[in-house]
Short mmCIF file of C-alpha atoms in Angstrom, two decimals:
data_model
loop_
_atom_site.label_atom_id
_atom_site.label_comp_id
_atom_site.label_asym_id
_atom_site.label_seq_id
_atom_site.Cartn_x
_atom_site.Cartn_y
_atom_site.Cartn_z
CA MET O 18 154.55 163.88 28.48
CA SER O 19 154.28 165.05 24.88
CA GLU O 20 154.10 162.44 22.15
CA ALA O 21 157.79 162.97 21.39
CA ASP O 22 158.65 162.35 25.03
CA LYS O 23 157.05 158.93 24.91
CA ARG O 24 158.81 157.24 22.01
CA ILE O 25 161.58 154.79 22.72
CA LEU O 26 163.64 152.82 20.21
CA LEU O 27 164.72 149.44 21.56
CA ALA O 28 167.35 147.38 19.75
CA GLU O 29 167.26 143.86 21.18
CA ASP O 30 167.54 140.49 19.42
CA GLU O 31 166.33 138.33 22.32
CA ALA O 32 162.56 138.28 21.80
CA HIS O 33 161.73 137.50 25.43
CA ILE O 34 163.68 140.50 26.68
CA ALA O 35 162.07 142.72 24.05
CA LYS O 36 158.59 141.54 25.09
CA LEU O 37 159.23 142.16 28.78
CA VAL O 38 160.72 145.61 28.18
CA GLU O 39 157.87 146.51 25.84
CA PHE O 40 155.29 145.34 28.40
CA LYS O 41 156.87 147.22 31.30
CA LEU O 42 157.57 150.47 29.49
CA SER O 43 154.22 150.59 27.70
CA ARG O 44 152.56 150.29 31.11
CA ASP O 45 154.65 153.34 32.07
CA GLY O 46 153.14 155.26 29.16
CA PHE O 47 155.89 154.86 26.59
CA GLU O 48 155.55 153.81 22.97
CA LEU O 49 158.16 151.25 21.95
CA SER O 50 159.62 150.60 18.53
CA VAL O 51 161.54 147.33 18.63
CA ALA O 52 164.43 146.60 16.25
CA GLU O 53 165.56 142.98 16.18
CA ASN O 54 169.13 143.73 15.19
CA GLY O 55 171.56 146.61 14.98
CA GLN O 56 171.06 147.34 11.28
CA VAL O 57 167.27 147.63 11.69
CA ALA O 58 167.94 149.99 14.60
CA ILE O 59 170.22 152.16 12.46
CA ASP O 60 167.58 152.26 9.72
CA ARG O 61 164.96 153.40 12.25
CA LEU O 62 167.00 156.23 13.75
CA LYS O 63 165.50 158.62 11.22
CA ASP O 64 161.96 157.71 12.35
CA GLY O 65 162.23 159.76 15.56
CA PRO O 66 162.02 161.90 17.51
CA TRP O 67 163.13 159.53 20.24
CA ALA O 68 162.94 160.24 23.95
CA LEU O 69 165.41 157.41 24.57
CA ILE O 70 167.28 154.72 22.66
CA ILE O 71 167.94 151.40 24.40
CA LEU O 72 170.64 149.22 22.86
CA ASP O 73 171.59 145.64 23.55
CA VAL O 74 175.33 145.28 23.08
CA MET O 75 175.55 141.84 21.48
CA MET O 76 173.28 141.68 18.44
CA PRO O 77 173.58 140.16 14.98
CA VAL O 78 174.41 142.18 11.85
CA CYS O 79 175.53 145.29 13.80
CA ASP O 80 176.24 145.31 17.49
CA GLY O 81 175.20 147.94 20.01
CA TRP O 82 178.52 149.76 19.79
CA GLN O 83 178.09 150.26 16.05
CA VAL O 84 174.57 151.58 16.56
CA LEU O 85 175.82 153.91 19.31
CA GLN O 86 178.48 155.23 16.98
CA ALA O 87 175.85 155.89 14.29
CA ILE O 88 173.73 157.76 16.83
CA ARG O 89 176.60 159.96 18.01
CA GLU O 90 177.61 160.75 14.43
CA ASP O 91 174.09 161.96 13.64
CA SER O 92 173.76 165.59 14.67
CA ALA O 93 169.95 165.26 14.74
CA LEU O 94 170.25 162.69 17.54
CA GLY O 95 172.85 164.54 19.58
CA GLU O 96 170.72 165.05 22.68
CA VAL O 97 168.99 161.67 22.76
CA PRO O 98 169.94 159.66 25.85
CA VAL O 99 171.20 156.14 25.15
CA LEU O 100 170.92 153.23 27.56
CA MET O 101 173.16 150.21 26.89
CA LEU O 102 172.17 146.70 27.98
CA THR O 103 174.71 143.93 28.28
CA ALA O 104 175.01 140.46 29.78
CA LYS O 105 178.71 140.97 30.33
CA GLY O 106 179.08 143.86 32.73
CA GLN O 107 182.82 143.99 32.48
CA GLN O 108 184.73 147.12 33.38
CA LYS O 109 185.96 147.52 29.82
CA ASP O 110 182.38 147.48 28.49
CA MET O 111 181.34 150.12 31.00
CA ALA O 112 184.36 152.28 30.15
CA ASN O 113 183.63 151.80 26.45
CA ALA O 114 180.03 152.86 26.97
CA ALA O 115 181.02 156.08 28.69
CA GLU O 116 183.74 156.85 26.15
CA MET O 117 181.43 156.33 23.18
CA GLY O 118 178.75 158.58 24.62
CA ALA O 119 176.23 156.20 26.18
CA THR O 120 174.23 157.92 28.88
CA HIS O 121 173.80 154.90 31.14
CA TYR O 122 174.49 151.18 31.30
CA LEU O 123 172.43 148.32 32.77
CA LYS O 124 173.75 144.82 33.24
CA LYS O 125 171.52 141.91 32.31
CA PRO O 126 169.62 140.26 33.79
CA PHE O 127 168.03 143.50 34.90
CA ASP O 128 165.17 143.89 37.28
CA PRO O 129 162.19 145.22 35.28
CA GLY O 130 161.45 147.70 38.06
CA GLU O 131 165.00 149.05 37.94
CA LEU O 132 164.77 149.36 34.16
CA SER O 133 161.51 151.27 34.53
CA GLU O 134 163.00 153.69 37.08
CA THR O 135 166.11 154.19 34.96
CA VAL O 136 164.06 154.95 31.84
CA LYS O 137 161.86 157.42 33.71
CA ARG O 138 164.95 159.18 35.01
CA LEU O 139 166.67 159.32 31.63
CA THR O 140 163.57 160.59 29.82
CA SER O 141 162.90 163.25 32.41
CA GLY O 142 166.18 164.93 31.57
CA GLN O 143 168.07 163.58 34.57
CA GLU O 144 171.39 162.03 33.59
CA GLY O 145 171.96 158.36 34.41
CA MET P 9 157.87 141.32 40.57
CA ASP P 10 154.38 139.87 40.98
CA TRP P 11 154.03 137.74 37.85
CA ASP P 12 150.40 136.96 38.59
CA SER P 13 149.44 140.62 38.94
CA ASP P 14 148.61 141.09 35.27
CA PRO P 15 147.25 138.49 32.81
CA GLU P 16 149.49 139.78 30.02
CA LEU P 17 152.57 139.65 32.23
CA LYS P 18 151.68 136.12 33.29
CA LYS P 19 151.31 135.17 29.62
CA ILE P 20 154.69 136.69 28.69
CA ARG P 21 156.37 134.77 31.50
CA GLN P 22 154.71 131.52 30.46
CA GLU P 23 155.93 132.09 26.89
CA PHE P 24 159.47 132.41 28.24
CA VAL P 25 159.08 129.23 30.32
CA ASP P 26 157.68 127.38 27.29
CA SER P 27 160.65 128.54 25.20
CA LEU P 28 162.98 126.62 27.51
CA ASP P 29 162.00 123.35 25.77
CA GLU P 30 163.74 124.47 22.58
CA ARG P 31 166.82 125.58 24.52
CA ILE P 32 167.02 122.22 26.31
CA GLU P 33 166.72 120.44 22.97
CA LYS P 34 169.54 122.43 21.35
CA LEU P 35 171.70 122.05 24.44
CA ASP P 36 171.16 118.29 24.46
CA GLU P 37 172.08 118.03 20.76
CA ALA P 38 175.31 119.92 21.37
CA LEU P 39 176.12 117.80 24.43
CA VAL P 40 175.67 114.63 22.37
CA VAL P 41 178.22 115.98 19.89
CA LEU P 42 180.70 116.51 22.74
CA GLU P 43 180.06 113.02 24.05
CA GLU P 44 180.28 111.20 20.75
CA THR P 45 182.48 113.27 18.44
CA ARG P 46 185.99 113.62 19.68
CA ASP P 47 187.74 113.31 16.30
CA SER P 48 186.41 116.44 14.65
CA GLU P 49 187.85 119.62 16.16
CA GLY P 50 185.47 121.71 14.07
CA GLU P 51 182.39 119.91 15.40
CA ILE P 52 183.64 120.16 18.98
CA ARG P 53 184.34 123.86 18.56
CA ASP P 54 180.88 124.44 17.06
CA ALA P 55 179.20 122.46 19.86
CA ILE P 56 181.03 124.46 22.53
CA SER P 57 180.10 127.72 20.76
CA LEU P 58 176.46 126.71 20.63
CA ILE P 59 176.43 125.76 24.32
CA GLN P 60 178.08 129.07 25.16
CA HIS P 61 175.52 130.94 23.05
CA ILE P 62 172.65 129.21 24.88
CA ALA P 63 174.28 130.01 28.22
CA HIS P 64 174.93 133.61 27.23
CA LYS P 65 171.36 134.25 26.14
CA LEU P 66 169.86 132.56 29.18
CA GLY P 67 172.24 134.39 31.49
CA GLY P 68 170.93 137.67 30.19
CA VAL P 69 167.21 136.90 30.32
CA ALA P 70 166.32 134.29 32.94
CA GLY P 71 166.89 136.55 35.96
CA SER P 72 164.58 139.18 34.50
CA TYR P 73 161.82 136.56 34.47
CA GLY P 74 162.32 135.59 38.10
CA PHE P 75 164.93 132.85 37.64
CA PRO P 76 168.09 134.41 39.11
CA ALA P 77 169.75 131.05 39.87
CA LEU P 78 169.33 129.97 36.24
CA SER P 79 170.92 133.25 35.15
CA ARG P 80 173.77 132.70 37.59
CA ILE P 81 174.62 129.20 36.34
CA SER P 82 174.23 130.24 32.70
CA ALA P 83 176.44 133.32 33.10
CA ALA P 84 179.12 131.25 34.85
CA LEU P 85 179.25 128.73 31.99
CA ASP P 86 179.39 131.58 29.45
CA GLU P 87 182.23 133.20 31.38
CA TYR P 88 184.07 129.87 31.79
CA VAL P 89 184.19 129.34 28.02
CA ASP P 90 185.54 132.87 27.47
CA ARG P 91 188.24 132.34 30.08
CA ALA P 92 189.16 128.89 28.81
CA ARG P 93 189.61 130.31 25.31
CA ASP P 94 191.64 133.27 26.61
CA ASP P 95 193.84 130.87 28.57
CA GLU P 96 194.15 128.65 25.48
CA THR P 97 192.92 125.63 27.40
CA ASP P 98 193.32 122.54 25.24
CA GLU P 99 190.17 121.64 23.43
CA GLY P 100 189.83 118.17 24.95
CA SER P 101 189.88 119.52 28.52
CA MET P 102 187.51 122.31 27.59
CA ALA P 103 185.13 119.88 25.92
CA ASP P 104 185.15 117.65 29.02
CA ARG P 105 184.34 120.55 31.30
CA VAL P 106 181.74 122.14 29.01
CA GLN P 107 180.06 118.75 28.76
CA ARG P 108 180.01 118.41 32.54
CA TYR P 109 178.78 121.94 33.19
CA GLY P 110 176.42 121.78 30.26
CA ARG P 111 174.62 118.86 31.92
CA ILE P 112 174.16 120.94 35.05
CA LEU P 113 172.84 123.79 32.92
CA GLY P 114 170.39 121.31 31.37
CA ASP P 115 169.22 120.32 34.85
CA ALA P 116 168.83 123.98 35.78
CA ILE P 117 166.80 124.71 32.65
CA SER P 118 164.57 121.69 33.37
CA GLU P 119 163.88 123.01 36.88
CA ALA P 120 162.91 126.39 35.46
CA ARG P 121 160.73 124.65 32.85
CA ASN P 122 158.78 123.28 35.81
CA GLY P 123 158.47 126.79 37.22
CA ARG P 124 161.21 126.45 39.85
CA ASP P 125 164.35 128.57 40.01
CA PRO P 126 167.23 126.07 40.48
CA ALA P 127 168.63 127.71 43.62
CA ALA P 128 169.65 124.37 45.15
CA LEU P 129 171.95 123.66 42.18
CA CYS P 130 173.84 126.85 42.94
CA GLU P 131 174.89 125.35 46.28
CA THR P 132 176.48 122.25 44.73
CA GLU P 133 180.20 121.63 44.47
CA ILE P 134 180.11 121.45 40.71
CA VAL P 135 178.61 124.93 40.39
CA ALA P 136 181.14 126.21 42.94
CA GLU P 137 183.86 124.68 40.76
CA LEU P 138 182.40 126.23 37.62
CA GLU P 139 182.19 129.67 39.23
CA ARG P 140 185.74 129.40 40.50
CA LEU P 141 187.04 128.53 37.05
CA ALA P 142 184.92 131.25 35.51
CA GLY P 143 186.30 133.79 37.98
CA VAL P 144 182.77 134.69 39.01
CA SER P 145 182.18 135.97 42.51
CA LYS P 146 178.88 135.07 44.21
#
């Protein structure tokens, strides 16, 4: 992987999820930048390039949908895959994710191994 | 996942387990409000919201740390509150139920605090009732 292929932006306000994701993905060779809310994530979009952006849906300040919208409105981020994480895996959330341009969707609580495999697949150019 | 396979992983998991003390404390404070404050609708509403927030957060994280039963009970309580609000359940009935289910959630969190996933609680009638009302399938 090139350096650019290793960088992942994670927007997640639950510190214990962020720590676990950071641990697992760093062991897989990725470099994580963790944003603790949606606005911090939006501010960091320009600090790419990003191989992947992982967004929690329910966050303070700006939620994951607002961050996803900002990503899809930024032509520089057009090709970046986006993985949404949510504790409420309702059909409407999944439909919303697809409609708004998310690449994949994982319901919490996720298995760290499944997250790892999903991230490897998304960053290798294989669609979710 | 083998939580003992890596010292850092073991440490991260222990930090999560240790964090349960604060969640139990906040849950207990909110449950006391439901038990003792039935005149203030605002306080009841806030207490229910706080309990739901605790349940929502735990539902999303506990399973990832090897506590799937705790996630299950938490997610069911979170879902119950959403449904009760959507159905416009009267606040008194909702408060009674949230208090009842909140106590079970407290028991479940205490089990996890001692390193045990509360699987046995998931087999109780009260959790079956909660899941039925929440519309959650097993």
